[in-house]
């Protein structure tokens, strides 16, 4: 029978996943989360050219140039705060970008703590954005 958490496994020297299985099954969720939540404004490639971009007062950022705009440094904490809604945007006036922290928290499975799940989803988005920097 399959292993379940809390059950002793015979012959298992580590908690490594079986061969061919990712250590974190959700680790590849970044691109899927990006497609679901970000492409309408930022576009498929993250360049700010999504289908609703033209209707926004403030053009969406080119997310492939986050590091370039910051002198070559990708500030994961600042990106995380922008996604989850904690980053203030006083110079931009009203915030057009949705507060995704609440949305991602609502997406949490019933058995999972919402805030921790939202943070995990946000972390996956941040890592995906890091991977598309040019």
Short mmCIF file of N, CA, C and O in Angstrom, two decimals:
data_model
loop_
_atom_site.label_atom_id
_atom_site.label_comp_id
_atom_site.label_asym_id
_atom_site.label_seq_id
_atom_site.Cartn_x
_atom_site.Cartn_y
_atom_site.Cartn_z
N UNK A 1 0.83 -1.19 0.00
CA UNK A 1 0.00 0.00 0.00
C UNK A 1 0.88 1.25 0.00
O UNK A 1 2.02 1.19 0.39
N UNK A 2 0.36 2.37 -0.44
CA UNK A 2 1.17 3.59 -0.50
C UNK A 2 1.49 4.11 0.89
O UNK A 2 0.72 3.92 1.83
N UNK A 3 2.64 4.74 0.99
CA UNK A 3 3.07 5.38 2.22
C UNK A 3 2.15 6.53 2.57
O UNK A 3 1.75 7.30 1.70
N UNK A 4 1.79 6.66 3.82
CA UNK A 4 1.03 7.82 4.29
C UNK A 4 1.82 8.50 5.38
O UNK A 4 2.59 7.85 6.09
N UNK A 5 1.67 9.82 5.55
CA UNK A 5 2.42 10.54 6.58
C UNK A 5 2.24 9.90 7.95
O UNK A 5 1.16 9.45 8.30
N UNK A 6 3.31 9.86 8.71
CA UNK A 6 3.28 9.31 10.06
C UNK A 6 3.51 7.81 10.09
O UNK A 6 3.69 7.22 11.15
N UNK A 7 3.54 7.17 8.97
CA UNK A 7 3.71 5.73 8.89
C UNK A 7 5.19 5.42 8.70
O UNK A 7 5.88 6.07 7.93
N UNK A 8 5.70 4.44 9.39
CA UNK A 8 7.10 4.04 9.25
C UNK A 8 7.29 3.34 7.92
O UNK A 8 6.47 2.56 7.49
N UNK A 9 8.40 3.64 7.26
CA UNK A 9 8.72 2.99 5.99
C UNK A 9 9.92 2.10 6.20
O UNK A 9 10.95 2.56 6.67
N UNK A 10 9.80 0.87 5.81
CA UNK A 10 10.93 -0.03 5.91
C UNK A 10 11.92 0.28 4.81
O UNK A 10 11.55 0.48 3.66
N UNK A 11 13.20 0.31 5.17
CA UNK A 11 14.26 0.49 4.20
C UNK A 11 14.41 1.91 3.71
O UNK A 11 15.18 2.16 2.79
N UNK A 12 13.71 2.86 4.27
CA UNK A 12 13.84 4.25 3.83
C UNK A 12 14.86 4.96 4.70
O UNK A 12 14.62 5.19 5.87
N UNK A 13 15.99 5.30 4.11
CA UNK A 13 17.04 5.96 4.87
C UNK A 13 16.80 7.45 5.00
O UNK A 13 17.28 8.08 5.93
N UNK A 14 16.06 8.04 4.06
CA UNK A 14 15.78 9.48 4.10
C UNK A 14 14.32 9.71 3.77
O UNK A 14 13.60 8.78 3.42
N UNK A 15 13.91 10.94 3.85
CA UNK A 15 12.56 11.30 3.47
C UNK A 15 12.51 11.77 2.02
O UNK A 15 11.60 12.47 1.61
N UNK A 16 13.52 11.41 1.23
CA UNK A 16 13.54 11.80 -0.18
C UNK A 16 12.38 11.15 -0.91
O UNK A 16 11.98 10.04 -0.59
N UNK A 17 11.83 11.85 -1.90
CA UNK A 17 10.73 11.27 -2.67
C UNK A 17 11.22 10.12 -3.53
O UNK A 17 12.41 10.02 -3.81
N UNK A 18 10.33 9.26 -3.98
CA UNK A 18 10.72 8.18 -4.86
C UNK A 18 11.36 8.72 -6.13
O UNK A 18 11.09 9.84 -6.54
N UNK A 19 12.20 7.92 -6.76
CA UNK A 19 12.88 8.34 -7.99
C UNK A 19 11.86 8.81 -9.01
O UNK A 19 10.81 8.20 -9.20
N UNK A 20 12.17 9.92 -9.68
CA UNK A 20 11.29 10.44 -10.70
C UNK A 20 10.18 11.35 -10.18
O UNK A 20 9.42 11.91 -10.94
N UNK A 21 10.08 11.51 -8.88
CA UNK A 21 9.03 12.36 -8.31
C UNK A 21 9.68 13.61 -7.73
O UNK A 21 10.71 13.53 -7.08
N UNK A 22 9.09 14.77 -7.96
CA UNK A 22 9.63 16.03 -7.45
C UNK A 22 9.57 16.05 -5.93
O UNK A 22 8.65 15.50 -5.33
N UNK A 23 10.55 16.70 -5.31
CA UNK A 23 10.58 16.82 -3.85
C UNK A 23 9.37 17.60 -3.36
O UNK A 23 8.82 17.30 -2.31
N UNK A 24 8.96 18.62 -4.09
CA UNK A 24 7.80 19.43 -3.72
C UNK A 24 6.82 19.38 -4.88
O UNK A 24 7.06 19.98 -5.93
N UNK A 25 5.72 18.65 -4.75
CA UNK A 25 4.81 18.50 -5.88
C UNK A 25 4.25 19.82 -6.38
O UNK A 25 3.81 19.93 -7.50
N UNK A 26 4.28 20.86 -5.56
CA UNK A 26 3.76 22.15 -5.97
C UNK A 26 4.84 23.07 -6.54
O UNK A 26 4.56 24.18 -6.94
N UNK A 27 6.08 22.61 -6.59
CA UNK A 27 7.20 23.45 -6.99
C UNK A 27 7.06 24.00 -8.40
O UNK A 27 7.57 25.06 -8.72
N UNK A 28 6.37 23.30 -9.27
CA UNK A 28 6.23 23.76 -10.65
C UNK A 28 4.95 24.58 -10.86
O UNK A 28 4.56 24.84 -11.99
N UNK A 29 4.32 25.03 -9.80
CA UNK A 29 3.08 25.79 -9.91
C UNK A 29 3.28 27.23 -10.33
O UNK A 29 2.33 27.88 -10.74
N UNK A 30 4.49 27.76 -10.25
CA UNK A 30 4.73 29.15 -10.60
C UNK A 30 4.19 29.55 -11.96
O UNK A 30 3.42 30.50 -12.08
N UNK A 31 4.56 28.82 -13.03
CA UNK A 31 4.04 29.18 -14.35
C UNK A 31 2.51 29.09 -14.44
O UNK A 31 1.88 29.96 -15.04
N UNK A 32 1.92 28.09 -13.82
CA UNK A 32 0.46 27.95 -13.86
C UNK A 32 -0.22 29.08 -13.09
O UNK A 32 -1.23 29.63 -13.54
N UNK A 33 0.33 29.43 -11.94
CA UNK A 33 -0.22 30.55 -11.17
C UNK A 33 -0.08 31.85 -11.96
O UNK A 33 -1.00 32.67 -11.98
N UNK A 34 1.05 32.03 -12.62
CA UNK A 34 1.26 33.22 -13.43
C UNK A 34 0.21 33.29 -14.54
O UNK A 34 -0.40 34.35 -14.76
N UNK A 35 0.00 32.19 -15.24
CA UNK A 35 -1.00 32.18 -16.31
C UNK A 35 -2.38 32.52 -15.77
O UNK A 35 -3.13 33.28 -16.38
N UNK A 36 -2.72 31.97 -14.61
CA UNK A 36 -4.05 32.17 -14.06
C UNK A 36 -4.28 33.60 -13.55
O UNK A 36 -5.34 34.18 -13.76
N UNK A 37 -3.29 34.15 -12.88
CA UNK A 37 -3.51 35.42 -12.19
C UNK A 37 -2.86 36.64 -12.85
O UNK A 37 -3.28 37.77 -12.58
N UNK A 38 -1.87 36.45 -13.69
CA UNK A 38 -1.07 37.59 -14.14
C UNK A 38 -1.14 37.91 -15.63
O UNK A 38 -0.93 39.05 -16.02
N UNK A 39 -1.40 36.91 -16.46
CA UNK A 39 -1.29 37.13 -17.91
C UNK A 39 -2.32 38.08 -18.48
O UNK A 39 -2.06 38.72 -19.49
N UNK A 40 -3.47 38.22 -17.86
CA UNK A 40 -4.48 39.14 -18.42
C UNK A 40 -3.93 40.56 -18.49
O UNK A 40 -4.24 41.30 -19.42
N UNK A 41 -3.12 40.95 -17.53
CA UNK A 41 -2.51 42.29 -17.55
C UNK A 41 -1.08 42.27 -18.08
O UNK A 41 -0.70 43.10 -18.90
N UNK A 42 -0.27 41.33 -17.59
CA UNK A 42 1.16 41.33 -17.90
C UNK A 42 1.52 40.54 -19.15
O UNK A 42 2.66 40.62 -19.61
N UNK A 43 0.59 39.78 -19.71
CA UNK A 43 0.86 39.03 -20.93
C UNK A 43 1.52 37.69 -20.67
O UNK A 43 2.08 37.45 -19.60
N UNK A 44 1.46 36.82 -21.67
CA UNK A 44 2.02 35.46 -21.56
C UNK A 44 3.50 35.47 -21.20
O UNK A 44 3.96 34.64 -20.43
N UNK A 45 4.26 36.40 -21.76
CA UNK A 45 5.70 36.46 -21.51
C UNK A 45 6.05 37.40 -20.36
O UNK A 45 7.22 37.55 -20.02
N UNK A 46 5.04 38.06 -19.76
CA UNK A 46 5.29 38.94 -18.62
C UNK A 46 5.77 40.33 -19.01
O UNK A 46 6.29 41.05 -18.18
N UNK A 47 5.56 40.73 -20.25
CA UNK A 47 6.11 42.01 -20.73
C UNK A 47 5.14 43.19 -20.62
O UNK A 47 5.39 44.25 -21.18
N UNK A 48 4.00 43.00 -19.95
CA UNK A 48 3.06 44.10 -19.75
C UNK A 48 2.09 44.29 -20.90
O UNK A 48 1.46 45.35 -21.01
N UNK A 49 1.96 43.28 -21.74
CA UNK A 49 1.14 43.42 -22.93
C UNK A 49 -0.04 42.45 -22.97
O UNK A 49 -0.42 41.94 -24.01
N UNK A 50 -0.64 42.22 -21.81
CA UNK A 50 -1.79 41.33 -21.73
C UNK A 50 -3.02 41.93 -22.39
O UNK A 50 -3.05 43.12 -22.72
N UNK A 51 -4.05 41.12 -22.60
CA UNK A 51 -5.25 41.58 -23.31
C UNK A 51 -5.99 42.74 -22.64
O UNK A 51 -6.67 43.49 -23.33
N UNK A 52 -5.88 42.93 -21.35
CA UNK A 52 -6.56 44.06 -20.70
C UNK A 52 -5.62 45.23 -20.41
O UNK A 52 -6.05 46.25 -19.88
N UNK A 53 -4.36 45.12 -20.77
CA UNK A 53 -3.37 46.15 -20.46
C UNK A 53 -3.78 47.53 -20.97
O UNK A 53 -3.63 48.54 -20.27
N UNK A 54 -4.30 47.59 -22.18
CA UNK A 54 -4.66 48.88 -22.78
C UNK A 54 -5.79 49.58 -22.04
O UNK A 54 -5.92 50.80 -22.11
N UNK A 55 -6.59 48.84 -21.29
CA UNK A 55 -7.72 49.45 -20.59
C UNK A 55 -7.34 49.98 -19.21
O UNK A 55 -8.17 50.61 -18.55
N UNK A 56 -6.12 49.77 -18.78
CA UNK A 56 -5.69 50.22 -17.46
C UNK A 56 -5.12 51.63 -17.52
O UNK A 56 -4.48 52.02 -18.50
N UNK A 57 -5.35 52.42 -16.46
CA UNK A 57 -4.81 53.77 -16.40
C UNK A 57 -3.29 53.74 -16.29
O UNK A 57 -2.60 54.54 -16.90
N UNK A 58 -2.76 52.85 -15.48
CA UNK A 58 -1.32 52.67 -15.30
C UNK A 58 -0.91 51.42 -16.06
O UNK A 58 -1.40 50.33 -15.77
N UNK A 59 -0.05 51.53 -17.07
CA UNK A 59 0.34 50.33 -17.82
C UNK A 59 0.99 49.29 -16.91
O UNK A 59 1.76 49.63 -16.01
N UNK A 60 0.69 48.01 -17.12
CA UNK A 60 1.31 46.97 -16.32
C UNK A 60 2.82 46.93 -16.55
O UNK A 60 3.29 47.21 -17.66
N UNK A 61 3.54 46.59 -15.53
CA UNK A 61 5.00 46.52 -15.62
C UNK A 61 5.45 45.37 -16.50
O UNK A 61 4.78 44.34 -16.58
N UNK A 62 6.61 45.55 -17.12
CA UNK A 62 7.29 44.47 -17.82
C UNK A 62 7.99 43.66 -16.73
O UNK A 62 8.99 44.10 -16.15
N UNK A 63 7.44 42.51 -16.41
CA UNK A 63 7.96 41.71 -15.30
C UNK A 63 9.24 40.98 -15.63
O UNK A 63 9.87 40.42 -14.73
N UNK A 64 9.66 41.02 -16.88
CA UNK A 64 10.94 40.40 -17.24
C UNK A 64 12.10 41.35 -16.96
O UNK A 64 13.26 40.97 -17.10
N UNK A 65 11.80 42.59 -16.55
CA UNK A 65 12.84 43.59 -16.32
C UNK A 65 12.86 44.09 -14.88
O UNK A 65 13.37 45.17 -14.60
N UNK A 66 12.32 43.31 -13.97
CA UNK A 66 12.31 43.70 -12.55
C UNK A 66 13.74 43.94 -12.07
O UNK A 66 14.04 44.98 -11.48
N UNK A 67 14.62 43.00 -12.32
CA UNK A 67 16.01 43.13 -11.88
C UNK A 67 16.71 44.27 -12.62
O UNK A 67 17.46 45.04 -12.01
N UNK A 68 16.46 44.41 -13.91
CA UNK A 68 17.10 45.47 -14.68
C UNK A 68 16.74 46.85 -14.13
O UNK A 68 17.59 47.74 -14.06
N UNK A 69 15.47 47.02 -13.74
CA UNK A 69 15.03 48.30 -13.18
C UNK A 69 15.64 48.56 -11.81
O UNK A 69 15.68 49.70 -11.35
N UNK A 70 16.11 47.51 -11.16
CA UNK A 70 16.69 47.65 -9.81
C UNK A 70 18.21 47.49 -9.86
O UNK A 70 18.82 46.99 -8.91
N UNK A 71 18.81 47.87 -10.96
CA UNK A 71 20.27 47.83 -11.06
C UNK A 71 20.84 46.42 -11.12
O UNK A 71 21.96 46.19 -10.69
N UNK A 72 20.08 45.48 -11.62
CA UNK A 72 20.56 44.11 -11.76
C UNK A 72 20.24 43.20 -10.58
O UNK A 72 20.60 42.03 -10.58
N UNK A 73 19.56 43.73 -9.57
CA UNK A 73 19.24 42.94 -8.37
C UNK A 73 17.76 42.58 -8.35
O UNK A 73 16.91 43.47 -8.48
N UNK A 74 17.46 41.32 -8.20
CA UNK A 74 16.07 40.87 -8.07
C UNK A 74 15.73 40.85 -6.59
O UNK A 74 16.23 39.99 -5.84
N UNK A 75 14.93 41.79 -6.14
CA UNK A 75 14.56 41.89 -4.72
C UNK A 75 13.29 41.07 -4.47
O UNK A 75 12.17 41.55 -4.64
N UNK A 76 13.48 39.81 -4.10
CA UNK A 76 12.36 38.89 -3.91
C UNK A 76 11.37 39.40 -2.88
O UNK A 76 10.16 39.24 -3.05
N UNK A 77 11.85 40.03 -1.82
CA UNK A 77 10.94 40.54 -0.79
C UNK A 77 10.03 41.64 -1.34
O UNK A 77 8.84 41.66 -1.07
N UNK A 78 10.60 42.56 -2.11
CA UNK A 78 9.80 43.64 -2.69
C UNK A 78 8.78 43.08 -3.68
O UNK A 78 7.63 43.53 -3.72
N UNK A 79 9.19 42.09 -4.47
CA UNK A 79 8.28 41.47 -5.43
C UNK A 79 7.15 40.76 -4.69
O UNK A 79 5.98 40.89 -5.04
N UNK A 80 7.49 40.04 -3.63
CA UNK A 80 6.49 39.34 -2.82
C UNK A 80 5.48 40.33 -2.25
O UNK A 80 4.27 40.09 -2.28
N UNK A 81 5.96 41.47 -1.75
CA UNK A 81 5.07 42.47 -1.17
C UNK A 81 4.17 43.10 -2.23
O UNK A 81 3.01 43.43 -1.95
N UNK A 82 4.67 43.25 -3.44
CA UNK A 82 3.85 43.80 -4.52
C UNK A 82 2.73 42.81 -4.87
O UNK A 82 1.58 43.20 -5.05
N UNK A 83 3.06 41.53 -4.94
CA UNK A 83 2.06 40.51 -5.28
C UNK A 83 0.99 40.40 -4.20
O UNK A 83 -0.19 40.40 -4.49
N UNK A 84 1.43 40.30 -2.94
CA UNK A 84 0.44 40.03 -1.90
C UNK A 84 -0.29 41.27 -1.41
O UNK A 84 -1.23 41.18 -0.63
N UNK A 85 0.12 42.45 -1.89
CA UNK A 85 -0.63 43.66 -1.59
C UNK A 85 -0.08 44.48 -0.44
O UNK A 85 -0.67 45.49 -0.08
N UNK A 86 1.04 44.09 0.14
CA UNK A 86 1.59 44.85 1.26
C UNK A 86 2.39 46.06 0.81
O UNK A 86 2.60 46.97 1.60
N UNK A 87 2.86 46.08 -0.44
CA UNK A 87 3.67 47.20 -0.91
C UNK A 87 2.78 48.41 -1.18
O UNK A 87 1.83 48.33 -1.94
N UNK A 88 3.09 49.54 -0.56
CA UNK A 88 2.32 50.75 -0.83
C UNK A 88 2.69 51.30 -2.21
O UNK A 88 3.83 51.19 -2.64
N UNK A 89 1.72 51.88 -2.89
CA UNK A 89 1.95 52.46 -4.21
C UNK A 89 1.49 53.92 -4.24
O UNK A 89 0.72 54.31 -5.11
N UNK A 90 1.96 54.76 -3.30
CA UNK A 90 1.42 56.12 -3.21
C UNK A 90 1.66 56.95 -4.47
O UNK A 90 0.81 57.75 -4.85
N UNK A 91 2.76 56.79 -5.15
CA UNK A 91 3.05 57.59 -6.34
C UNK A 91 2.14 57.22 -7.50
O UNK A 91 1.96 58.00 -8.42
N UNK A 92 1.57 56.04 -7.48
CA UNK A 92 0.72 55.59 -8.57
C UNK A 92 -0.75 55.91 -8.36
O UNK A 92 -1.56 55.57 -9.21
N UNK A 93 -1.08 56.51 -7.24
CA UNK A 93 -2.50 56.77 -6.95
C UNK A 93 -3.18 55.47 -6.54
O UNK A 93 -2.56 54.61 -5.92
N UNK A 94 -4.44 55.29 -6.92
CA UNK A 94 -5.15 54.07 -6.52
C UNK A 94 -4.46 52.83 -7.09
O UNK A 94 -3.91 52.86 -8.18
N UNK A 95 -4.51 51.77 -6.34
CA UNK A 95 -3.87 50.53 -6.73
C UNK A 95 -4.74 49.79 -7.73
O UNK A 95 -5.82 49.32 -7.39
N UNK A 96 -4.28 49.67 -8.97
CA UNK A 96 -5.03 48.92 -9.98
C UNK A 96 -4.74 47.43 -9.88
O UNK A 96 -5.57 46.62 -10.22
N UNK A 97 -3.52 47.09 -9.44
CA UNK A 97 -3.17 45.67 -9.34
C UNK A 97 -3.95 45.05 -8.18
O UNK A 97 -3.98 45.60 -7.08
N UNK A 98 -4.61 43.93 -8.43
CA UNK A 98 -5.36 43.28 -7.35
C UNK A 98 -4.45 42.90 -6.19
O UNK A 98 -3.26 42.66 -6.35
N UNK A 99 -5.02 42.83 -5.02
CA UNK A 99 -4.32 42.37 -3.83
C UNK A 99 -4.39 40.85 -3.85
O UNK A 99 -5.36 40.26 -3.36
N UNK A 100 -3.41 40.22 -4.47
CA UNK A 100 -3.45 38.78 -4.69
C UNK A 100 -3.30 37.98 -3.41
O UNK A 100 -3.70 36.82 -3.36
N UNK A 101 -2.76 38.56 -2.35
CA UNK A 101 -2.63 37.83 -1.10
C UNK A 101 -3.97 37.29 -0.63
O UNK A 101 -4.09 36.14 -0.21
N UNK A 102 -5.01 38.10 -0.72
CA UNK A 102 -6.35 37.66 -0.31
C UNK A 102 -6.89 36.58 -1.23
O UNK A 102 -7.50 35.61 -0.81
N UNK A 103 -6.69 36.78 -2.53
CA UNK A 103 -7.18 35.81 -3.51
C UNK A 103 -6.49 34.46 -3.34
O UNK A 103 -7.12 33.42 -3.37
N UNK A 104 -5.18 34.50 -3.15
CA UNK A 104 -4.43 33.25 -2.98
C UNK A 104 -4.79 32.57 -1.67
O UNK A 104 -4.84 31.35 -1.59
N UNK A 105 -5.06 33.36 -0.65
CA UNK A 105 -5.48 32.79 0.63
C UNK A 105 -6.83 32.09 0.48
O UNK A 105 -7.06 31.02 1.02
N UNK A 106 -7.73 32.68 -0.29
CA UNK A 106 -9.05 32.08 -0.52
C UNK A 106 -8.93 30.78 -1.31
O UNK A 106 -9.80 29.92 -1.22
N UNK A 107 -7.87 30.63 -2.07
CA UNK A 107 -7.66 29.43 -2.88
C UNK A 107 -7.18 28.23 -2.05
O UNK A 107 -7.17 27.11 -2.53
N UNK A 108 -6.82 28.47 -0.81
CA UNK A 108 -6.30 27.40 0.04
C UNK A 108 -7.31 26.27 0.21
O UNK A 108 -8.50 26.53 0.39
N UNK A 109 -6.85 25.03 0.15
CA UNK A 109 -7.76 23.90 0.39
C UNK A 109 -8.34 24.00 1.81
O UNK A 109 -7.72 24.58 2.70
N UNK A 110 -9.50 23.44 2.00
CA UNK A 110 -10.17 23.51 3.31
C UNK A 110 -9.28 23.03 4.45
O UNK A 110 -9.33 23.58 5.53
N UNK A 111 -8.47 22.01 4.21
CA UNK A 111 -7.65 21.44 5.28
C UNK A 111 -6.35 22.20 5.50
O UNK A 111 -5.63 21.93 6.45
N UNK A 112 -6.03 23.17 4.64
CA UNK A 112 -4.75 23.88 4.75
C UNK A 112 -4.96 25.27 5.36
O UNK A 112 -5.97 25.91 5.11
N UNK A 113 -4.00 25.71 6.16
CA UNK A 113 -4.10 27.08 6.70
C UNK A 113 -3.96 28.08 5.55
O UNK A 113 -3.01 28.01 4.77
N UNK A 114 -4.90 29.00 5.43
CA UNK A 114 -4.96 29.91 4.30
C UNK A 114 -3.74 30.79 4.13
O UNK A 114 -3.21 30.92 3.04
N UNK A 115 -3.27 31.41 5.20
CA UNK A 115 -2.14 32.35 5.07
C UNK A 115 -0.89 31.62 4.60
O UNK A 115 -0.19 32.09 3.72
N UNK A 116 -0.60 30.46 5.18
CA UNK A 116 0.58 29.70 4.79
C UNK A 116 0.48 29.26 3.33
O UNK A 116 1.46 29.28 2.59
N UNK A 117 -0.70 28.86 2.91
CA UNK A 117 -0.89 28.45 1.53
C UNK A 117 -0.71 29.64 0.59
O UNK A 117 -0.04 29.53 -0.44
N UNK A 118 -1.27 30.79 0.94
CA UNK A 118 -1.11 31.99 0.12
C UNK A 118 0.36 32.37 0.01
O UNK A 118 0.84 32.73 -1.07
N UNK A 119 1.09 32.26 1.10
CA UNK A 119 2.52 32.58 1.07
C UNK A 119 3.28 31.60 0.18
O UNK A 119 4.18 32.00 -0.56
N UNK A 120 2.90 30.34 0.21
CA UNK A 120 3.56 29.34 -0.64
C UNK A 120 3.28 29.64 -2.11
O UNK A 120 4.18 29.57 -2.95
N UNK A 121 2.03 29.98 -2.45
CA UNK A 121 1.70 30.33 -3.83
C UNK A 121 2.48 31.58 -4.25
O UNK A 121 3.01 31.65 -5.36
N UNK A 122 2.53 32.57 -3.37
CA UNK A 122 3.26 33.80 -3.68
C UNK A 122 4.74 33.51 -3.90
O UNK A 122 5.35 34.02 -4.84
N UNK A 123 5.31 32.66 -3.06
CA UNK A 123 6.72 32.29 -3.23
C UNK A 123 6.97 31.64 -4.58
O UNK A 123 7.98 31.89 -5.24
N UNK A 124 6.02 30.82 -5.03
CA UNK A 124 6.17 30.17 -6.34
C UNK A 124 6.09 31.19 -7.47
O UNK A 124 6.82 31.11 -8.45
N UNK A 125 5.22 32.18 -7.33
CA UNK A 125 5.15 33.26 -8.31
C UNK A 125 6.45 34.06 -8.33
O UNK A 125 6.97 34.39 -9.40
N UNK A 126 6.98 34.37 -7.16
CA UNK A 126 8.23 35.13 -7.08
C UNK A 126 9.36 34.37 -7.76
O UNK A 126 10.12 34.94 -8.55
N UNK A 127 9.46 33.08 -7.50
CA UNK A 127 10.52 32.29 -8.13
C UNK A 127 10.33 32.20 -9.63
O UNK A 127 11.30 32.22 -10.39
N UNK A 128 9.10 32.12 -10.07
CA UNK A 128 8.85 32.12 -11.51
C UNK A 128 9.30 33.45 -12.11
O UNK A 128 9.98 33.49 -13.15
N UNK A 129 8.95 34.56 -11.47
CA UNK A 129 9.37 35.88 -11.97
C UNK A 129 10.88 36.00 -11.99
O UNK A 129 11.45 36.57 -12.92
N UNK A 130 11.54 35.44 -10.99
CA UNK A 130 13.01 35.45 -10.98
C UNK A 130 13.53 34.71 -12.23
O UNK A 130 14.49 35.13 -12.86
N UNK A 131 12.86 33.63 -12.59
CA UNK A 131 13.33 32.81 -13.71
C UNK A 131 13.13 33.46 -15.07
O UNK A 131 13.79 33.05 -16.04
N UNK A 132 12.27 34.47 -15.19
CA UNK A 132 12.03 35.09 -16.49
C UNK A 132 12.75 36.42 -16.67
O UNK A 132 12.52 37.14 -17.65
N UNK A 133 13.65 36.75 -15.75
CA UNK A 133 14.38 38.02 -15.87
C UNK A 133 15.31 37.96 -17.08
O UNK A 133 15.91 36.95 -17.38
N UNK A 134 15.40 39.10 -17.78
CA UNK A 134 16.32 39.18 -18.92
C UNK A 134 17.24 40.36 -18.76
O UNK A 134 17.07 41.22 -17.97
#
